[in-house]
Amino acid sequence: MSDRRGGAVAGGVDWDLAAGSFDEEADHGLRDPAVRAAWAERMAAWLPGEPSDVLDLGCGTGSLALLAAERGHRVTGVDGSPAMLERARAKLAAYDAGFLLGDAQEPPVGEARFDVVLVRHVLWALPDPARALANWRGLLREGGRMVLVEGVWGEVTPVGIPAERVVELVEEGGGSARVERLDGDDRLWGGAVGDVRYVVVAVG
């Protein structure tokens, strides 16, 4: 679990300081070939088949951005931590990718529009998820999609956002959404997990 809401210090974590060890988590660095292959398989299903413009918000060290770029997509990453972005730029130096320092909720992309807005473990931590989704929806081209990887973590004092709430917010904005559970696929996490993890793919 990570809180990549957009700031060098957010959620009580100094993300510049954390950047050096961030990729040690199996699903962050994707260093294990089996974990990497599992995420690559999912990304292939979630992203368009043809080369597209992908906006990765709260991109961290760029692991998912790299998977997208390897499939021929043009990637723009946004993160609030300069140290995270430094690592992301190094990972994607050979690809058609750019990275911007800024707030994931209100990304500094100007008039640019995208085919996909990709967000992992960010929406749950934002103060106004409905506003964030509206902002992100406005960055999509016609027929574009949002890919929202989220979850609910912990048993005693759980944090996160339920999939049902994300779908509700998408539908309130006039879109449609489907939910795909991810917690049952141990390959994605480097082992079994006991919390709720999912992706919402939203259109419109």
PDB file of C-alpha atoms in Angstrom:
ATOM      1  CA  MET A   1       0.000   0.000   0.000  1.00  0.00           C
ATOM      2  CA  SER A   2       1.211   3.508  -0.731  1.00  0.00           C
ATOM      3  CA  ASP A   3      -0.153   7.027  -0.528  1.00  0.00           C
ATOM      4  CA  ARG A   4       1.017   8.847  -3.661  1.00  0.00           C
ATOM      5  CA  ARG A   5      -1.381  11.752  -3.439  1.00  0.00           C
ATOM      6  CA  GLY A   6       1.063  14.349  -4.710  1.00  0.00           C
ATOM      7  CA  GLY A   7       3.629  15.940  -2.423  1.00  0.00           C
ATOM      8  CA  ALA A   8       7.152  15.202  -1.301  1.00  0.00           C
ATOM      9  CA  VAL A   9       5.613  14.802   2.163  1.00  0.00           C
ATOM     10  CA  ALA A  10       2.109  13.320   2.140  1.00  0.00           C
ATOM     11  CA  GLY A  11       0.205  11.000   4.405  1.00  0.00           C
ATOM     12  CA  GLY A  12       2.877  11.429   7.058  1.00  0.00           C
ATOM     13  CA  VAL A  13       5.541   9.976   4.746  1.00  0.00           C
ATOM     14  CA  ASP A  14       8.541  11.768   3.290  1.00  0.00           C
ATOM     15  CA  TRP A  15       8.391  10.288  -0.201  1.00  0.00           C
ATOM     16  CA  ASP A  16      11.743  11.722  -1.236  1.00  0.00           C
ATOM     17  CA  LEU A  17      13.306   9.826   1.650  1.00  0.00           C
ATOM     18  CA  ALA A  18      11.261   6.702   0.871  1.00  0.00           C
ATOM     19  CA  ALA A  19      12.203   6.706  -2.822  1.00  0.00           C
ATOM     20  CA  GLY A  20      15.460   4.859  -2.247  1.00  0.00           C
ATOM     21  CA  SER A  21      13.734   1.783  -0.826  1.00  0.00           C
ATOM     22  CA  PHE A  22      10.354   2.085  -2.561  1.00  0.00           C
ATOM     23  CA  ASP A  23      11.109  -0.527  -5.205  1.00  0.00           C
ATOM     24  CA  GLU A  24      11.979  -3.155  -2.616  1.00  0.00           C
ATOM     25  CA  GLU A  25       8.252  -3.912  -2.253  1.00  0.00           C
ATOM     26  CA  ALA A  26       7.407  -6.668  -4.715  1.00  0.00           C
ATOM     27  CA  ASP A  27       4.531  -4.809  -6.378  1.00  0.00           C
ATOM     28  CA  HIS A  28       6.419  -1.489  -6.459  1.00  0.00           C
ATOM     29  CA  GLY A  29       9.705  -2.380  -8.111  1.00  0.00           C
ATOM     30  CA  LEU A  30       8.414  -5.425 -10.054  1.00  0.00           C
ATOM     31  CA  ARG A  31      11.909  -6.905  -9.792  1.00  0.00           C
ATOM     32  CA  ASP A  32      10.676 -10.475  -9.461  1.00  0.00           C
ATOM     33  CA  PRO A  33      10.070 -11.800 -13.005  1.00  0.00           C
ATOM     34  CA  ALA A  34       6.835 -13.531 -11.964  1.00  0.00           C
ATOM     35  CA  VAL A  35       5.429 -10.369 -10.348  1.00  0.00           C
ATOM     36  CA  ARG A  36       6.462  -8.266 -13.314  1.00  0.00           C
ATOM     37  CA  ALA A  37       4.863 -10.722 -15.750  1.00  0.00           C
ATOM     38  CA  ALA A  38       1.615 -10.704 -13.756  1.00  0.00           C
ATOM     39  CA  TRP A  39       1.387  -6.904 -13.858  1.00  0.00           C
ATOM     40  CA  ALA A  40       2.333  -6.839 -17.532  1.00  0.00           C
ATOM     41  CA  GLU A  41      -0.485  -9.269 -18.272  1.00  0.00           C
ATOM     42  CA  ARG A  42      -3.010  -7.110 -16.428  1.00  0.00           C
ATOM     43  CA  MET A  43      -1.768  -3.914 -18.031  1.00  0.00           C
ATOM     44  CA  ALA A  44      -2.140  -5.455 -21.472  1.00  0.00           C
ATOM     45  CA  ALA A  45      -5.795  -6.100 -20.669  1.00  0.00           C
ATOM     46  CA  TRP A  46      -6.476  -2.683 -19.144  1.00  0.00           C
ATOM     47  CA  LEU A  47      -4.771  -0.493 -21.749  1.00  0.00           C
ATOM     48  CA  PRO A  48      -5.720  -0.084 -25.420  1.00  0.00           C
ATOM     49  CA  GLY A  49      -4.170  -2.474 -27.895  1.00  0.00           C
ATOM     50  CA  GLU A  50      -2.864   0.331 -30.105  1.00  0.00           C
ATOM     51  CA  PRO A  51      -0.238   2.901 -29.030  1.00  0.00           C
ATOM     52  CA  SER A  52      -1.995   5.504 -26.887  1.00  0.00           C
ATOM     53  CA  ASP A  53      -1.332   8.449 -24.596  1.00  0.00           C
ATOM     54  CA  VAL A  54      -1.267   7.315 -20.966  1.00  0.00           C
ATOM     55  CA  LEU A  55      -1.227   9.652 -17.955  1.00  0.00           C
ATOM     56  CA  ASP A  56       0.159   7.887 -14.867  1.00  0.00           C
ATOM     57  CA  LEU A  57      -0.792   9.882 -11.764  1.00  0.00           C
ATOM     58  CA  GLY A  58       1.163   9.307  -8.570  1.00  0.00           C
ATOM     59  CA  CYS A  59       3.581   7.391 -10.769  1.00  0.00           C
ATOM     60  CA  GLY A  60       6.198   6.836  -8.062  1.00  0.00           C
ATOM     61  CA  THR A  61       9.346   5.269  -9.491  1.00  0.00           C
ATOM     62  CA  GLY A  62       7.616   4.538 -12.792  1.00  0.00           C
ATOM     63  CA  SER A  63       7.192   0.758 -12.719  1.00  0.00           C
ATOM     64  CA  LEU A  64       3.715   0.725 -14.276  1.00  0.00           C
ATOM     65  CA  ALA A  65       4.698   3.538 -16.621  1.00  0.00           C
ATOM     66  CA  LEU A  66       7.544   1.344 -17.849  1.00  0.00           C
ATOM     67  CA  LEU A  67       5.195  -1.564 -18.540  1.00  0.00           C
ATOM     68  CA  ALA A  68       2.966   0.775 -20.549  1.00  0.00           C
ATOM     69  CA  ALA A  69       5.916   2.209 -22.491  1.00  0.00           C
ATOM     70  CA  GLU A  70       7.193  -1.271 -23.303  1.00  0.00           C
ATOM     71  CA  ARG A  71       3.877  -1.907 -25.055  1.00  0.00           C
ATOM     72  CA  GLY A  72       4.383   1.161 -27.242  1.00  0.00           C
ATOM     73  CA  HIS A  73       2.289   3.655 -25.283  1.00  0.00           C
ATOM     74  CA  ARG A  74       3.354   7.281 -24.849  1.00  0.00           C
ATOM     75  CA  VAL A  75       3.519   7.940 -21.131  1.00  0.00           C
ATOM     76  CA  THR A  76       3.316  11.074 -19.020  1.00  0.00           C
ATOM     77  CA  GLY A  77       3.923  10.560 -15.307  1.00  0.00           C
ATOM     78  CA  VAL A  78       3.053  12.954 -12.494  1.00  0.00           C
ATOM     79  CA  ASP A  79       4.286  12.735  -8.918  1.00  0.00           C
ATOM     80  CA  GLY A  80       4.845  15.087  -6.016  1.00  0.00           C
ATOM     81  CA  SER A  81       8.259  13.708  -5.104  1.00  0.00           C
ATOM     82  CA  PRO A  82      11.332  14.850  -7.059  1.00  0.00           C
ATOM     83  CA  ALA A  83      13.267  11.790  -5.863  1.00  0.00           C
ATOM     84  CA  MET A  84      10.573   9.434  -7.148  1.00  0.00           C
ATOM     85  CA  LEU A  85      10.560  11.226 -10.489  1.00  0.00           C
ATOM     86  CA  GLU A  86      14.325  10.989 -10.752  1.00  0.00           C
ATOM     87  CA  ARG A  87      14.059   7.204 -10.547  1.00  0.00           C
ATOM     88  CA  ALA A  88      11.135   7.113 -12.967  1.00  0.00           C
ATOM     89  CA  ARG A  89      13.026   9.152 -15.547  1.00  0.00           C
ATOM     90  CA  ALA A  90      15.991   6.792 -15.265  1.00  0.00           C
ATOM     91  CA  LYS A  91      13.777   3.726 -15.776  1.00  0.00           C
ATOM     92  CA  LEU A  92      12.139   5.162 -18.875  1.00  0.00           C
ATOM     93  CA  ALA A  93      15.104   7.010 -20.378  1.00  0.00           C
ATOM     94  CA  ALA A  94      14.910   4.918 -23.553  1.00  0.00           C
ATOM     95  CA  TYR A  95      11.163   5.412 -24.084  1.00  0.00           C
ATOM     96  CA  ASP A  96       8.684   8.056 -25.245  1.00  0.00           C
ATOM     97  CA  ALA A  97       7.904   9.286 -21.756  1.00  0.00           C
ATOM     98  CA  GLY A  98       7.891  12.529 -19.819  1.00  0.00           C
ATOM     99  CA  PHE A  99       7.516  13.268 -16.121  1.00  0.00           C
ATOM    100  CA  LEU A 100       6.095  16.273 -14.306  1.00  0.00           C
ATOM    101  CA  LEU A 101       6.341  17.366 -10.695  1.00  0.00           C
ATOM    102  CA  GLY A 102       2.867  18.110  -9.367  1.00  0.00           C
ATOM    103  CA  ASP A 103      -0.332  17.192  -7.596  1.00  0.00           C
ATOM    104  CA  ALA A 104      -2.007  13.981  -8.749  1.00  0.00           C
ATOM    105  CA  GLN A 105      -5.467  15.396  -8.030  1.00  0.00           C
ATOM    106  CA  GLU A 106      -4.883  18.407 -10.274  1.00  0.00           C
ATOM    107  CA  PRO A 107      -2.082  17.340 -12.624  1.00  0.00           C
ATOM    108  CA  PRO A 108      -0.119  20.115 -14.345  1.00  0.00           C
ATOM    109  CA  VAL A 109      -0.702  18.927 -17.911  1.00  0.00           C
ATOM    110  CA  GLY A 110      -2.308  22.052 -19.342  1.00  0.00           C
ATOM    111  CA  GLU A 111      -4.477  21.425 -22.382  1.00  0.00           C
ATOM    112  CA  ALA A 112      -3.089  17.936 -23.035  1.00  0.00           C
ATOM    113  CA  ARG A 113      -5.610  15.111 -23.298  1.00  0.00           C
ATOM    114  CA  PHE A 114      -5.077  11.381 -22.883  1.00  0.00           C
ATOM    115  CA  ASP A 115      -6.538   8.045 -23.872  1.00  0.00           C
ATOM    116  CA  VAL A 116      -5.925   6.558 -20.424  1.00  0.00           C
ATOM    117  CA  VAL A 117      -5.607   7.957 -16.919  1.00  0.00           C
ATOM    118  CA  LEU A 118      -3.799   5.327 -14.836  1.00  0.00           C
ATOM    119  CA  VAL A 119      -3.844   5.683 -11.047  1.00  0.00           C
ATOM    120  CA  ARG A 120      -2.574   3.194  -8.472  1.00  0.00           C
ATOM    121  CA  HIS A 121      -3.162   3.602  -4.720  1.00  0.00           C
ATOM    122  CA  VAL A 122      -3.841   7.340  -4.904  1.00  0.00           C
ATOM    123  CA  LEU A 123      -7.612   7.924  -4.995  1.00  0.00           C
ATOM    124  CA  TRP A 124      -8.193   6.528  -1.491  1.00  0.00           C
ATOM    125  CA  ALA A 125      -5.851   9.125   0.057  1.00  0.00           C
ATOM    126  CA  LEU A 126      -7.283  12.220  -1.607  1.00  0.00           C
ATOM    127  CA  PRO A 127      -9.474  14.585   0.425  1.00  0.00           C
ATOM    128  CA  ASP A 128     -12.154  14.763  -2.303  1.00  0.00           C
ATOM    129  CA  PRO A 129     -12.245  11.632  -4.497  1.00  0.00           C
ATOM    130  CA  ALA A 130     -15.295  12.878  -6.414  1.00  0.00           C
ATOM    131  CA  ARG A 131     -13.472  16.054  -7.411  1.00  0.00           C
ATOM    132  CA  ALA A 132     -10.371  14.090  -8.383  1.00  0.00           C
ATOM    133  CA  LEU A 133     -12.375  11.763 -10.630  1.00  0.00           C
ATOM    134  CA  ALA A 134     -14.090  14.734 -12.267  1.00  0.00           C
ATOM    135  CA  ASN A 135     -10.701  16.345 -12.909  1.00  0.00           C
ATOM    136  CA  TRP A 136      -9.293  13.138 -14.354  1.00  0.00           C
ATOM    137  CA  ARG A 137     -12.346  12.528 -16.513  1.00  0.00           C
ATOM    138  CA  GLY A 138     -11.842  15.977 -18.001  1.00  0.00           C
ATOM    139  CA  LEU A 139      -8.356  14.966 -19.135  1.00  0.00           C
ATOM    140  CA  LEU A 140      -9.657  12.095 -21.267  1.00  0.00           C
ATOM    141  CA  ARG A 141     -10.263  12.133 -24.961  1.00  0.00           C
ATOM    142  CA  GLU A 142     -13.592  10.847 -26.212  1.00  0.00           C
ATOM    143  CA  GLY A 143     -13.720   7.107 -25.611  1.00  0.00           C
ATOM    144  CA  GLY A 144     -10.911   7.250 -23.058  1.00  0.00           C
ATOM    145  CA  ARG A 145     -10.761   5.299 -19.843  1.00  0.00           C
ATOM    146  CA  MET A 146      -9.584   5.541 -16.258  1.00  0.00           C
ATOM    147  CA  VAL A 147      -7.753   2.576 -14.739  1.00  0.00           C
ATOM    148  CA  LEU A 148      -7.984   2.864 -10.962  1.00  0.00           C
ATOM    149  CA  VAL A 149      -6.046   0.329  -8.888  1.00  0.00           C
ATOM    150  CA  GLU A 150      -7.179   0.653  -5.265  1.00  0.00           C
ATOM    151  CA  GLY A 151      -8.019  -1.348  -2.169  1.00  0.00           C
ATOM    152  CA  VAL A 152      -8.943  -1.473   1.504  1.00  0.00           C
ATOM    153  CA  TRP A 153      -6.045  -2.362   3.777  1.00  0.00           C
ATOM    154  CA  GLY A 154      -5.956  -3.452   7.419  1.00  0.00           C
ATOM    155  CA  GLU A 155      -8.434  -5.174   9.720  1.00  0.00           C
ATOM    156  CA  VAL A 156      -8.507  -3.221  12.998  1.00  0.00           C
ATOM    157  CA  THR A 157      -8.543   0.280  11.497  1.00  0.00           C
ATOM    158  CA  PRO A 158      -8.864  -0.276   7.742  1.00  0.00           C
ATOM    159  CA  VAL A 159      -7.899   2.438   5.284  1.00  0.00           C
ATOM    160  CA  GLY A 160      -8.703   2.708   1.622  1.00  0.00           C
ATOM    161  CA  ILE A 161     -11.780   3.103  -0.522  1.00  0.00           C
ATOM    162  CA  PRO A 162     -14.259   0.300  -1.304  1.00  0.00           C
ATOM    163  CA  ALA A 163     -14.756  -0.635  -4.934  1.00  0.00           C
ATOM    164  CA  GLU A 164     -18.471   0.021  -4.579  1.00  0.00           C
ATOM    165  CA  ARG A 165     -17.762   3.629  -3.650  1.00  0.00           C
ATOM    166  CA  VAL A 166     -15.481   4.144  -6.639  1.00  0.00           C
ATOM    167  CA  VAL A 167     -18.120   2.732  -8.988  1.00  0.00           C
ATOM    168  CA  GLU A 168     -20.740   4.961  -7.367  1.00  0.00           C
ATOM    169  CA  LEU A 169     -18.605   8.055  -7.904  1.00  0.00           C
ATOM    170  CA  VAL A 170     -17.910   7.115 -11.529  1.00  0.00           C
ATOM    171  CA  GLU A 171     -21.603   6.558 -12.225  1.00  0.00           C
ATOM    172  CA  GLU A 172     -22.559   9.813 -10.500  1.00  0.00           C
ATOM    173  CA  GLY A 173     -20.284  11.521 -13.015  1.00  0.00           C
ATOM    174  CA  GLY A 174     -22.120   9.897 -15.915  1.00  0.00           C
ATOM    175  CA  GLY A 175     -19.668   7.095 -16.630  1.00  0.00           C
ATOM    176  CA  SER A 176     -19.739   3.326 -16.435  1.00  0.00           C
ATOM    177  CA  ALA A 177     -17.345   1.044 -14.593  1.00  0.00           C
ATOM    178  CA  ARG A 178     -16.382  -2.550 -14.099  1.00  0.00           C
ATOM    179  CA  VAL A 179     -14.561  -4.037 -11.122  1.00  0.00           C
ATOM    180  CA  GLU A 180     -11.872  -6.697 -11.272  1.00  0.00           C
ATOM    181  CA  ARG A 181     -10.662  -8.207  -8.000  1.00  0.00           C
ATOM    182  CA  LEU A 182      -6.891  -8.473  -7.680  1.00  0.00           C
ATOM    183  CA  ASP A 183      -6.371  -9.857  -4.182  1.00  0.00           C
ATOM    184  CA  GLY A 184      -6.847 -13.435  -5.345  1.00  0.00           C
ATOM    185  CA  ASP A 185      -3.862 -13.277  -7.702  1.00  0.00           C
ATOM    186  CA  ASP A 186      -0.818 -13.864  -5.462  1.00  0.00           C
ATOM    187  CA  ARG A 187       1.510 -13.258  -8.402  1.00  0.00           C
ATOM    188  CA  LEU A 188       0.732  -9.539  -8.378  1.00  0.00           C
ATOM    189  CA  TRP A 189       1.913  -9.056  -4.802  1.00  0.00           C
ATOM    190  CA  GLY A 190       4.752 -11.529  -4.466  1.00  0.00           C
ATOM    191  CA  GLY A 191       2.652 -13.698  -2.155  1.00  0.00           C
ATOM    192  CA  ALA A 192      -0.771 -14.036  -0.580  1.00  0.00           C
ATOM    193  CA  VAL A 193      -2.509 -10.905   0.761  1.00  0.00           C
ATOM    194  CA  GLY A 194      -5.309 -10.713   3.312  1.00  0.00           C
ATOM    195  CA  ASP A 195      -6.863  -7.398   2.331  1.00  0.00           C
ATOM    196  CA  VAL A 196      -9.060  -6.185  -0.503  1.00  0.00           C
ATOM    197  CA  ARG A 197      -7.369  -5.128  -3.736  1.00  0.00           C
ATOM    198  CA  TYR A 198      -9.077  -4.384  -7.036  1.00  0.00           C
ATOM    199  CA  VAL A 199      -9.086  -2.335 -10.202  1.00  0.00           C
ATOM    200  CA  VAL A 200     -11.953  -0.238 -11.536  1.00  0.00           C
ATOM    201  CA  VAL A 201     -11.873   0.401 -15.260  1.00  0.00           C
ATOM    202  CA  ALA A 202     -14.113   3.386 -15.930  1.00  0.00           C
ATOM    203  CA  VAL A 203     -15.333   4.792 -19.240  1.00  0.00           C
ATOM    204  CA  GLY A 204     -17.072   8.095 -19.833  1.00  0.00           C
TER     205      GLY A 204
END
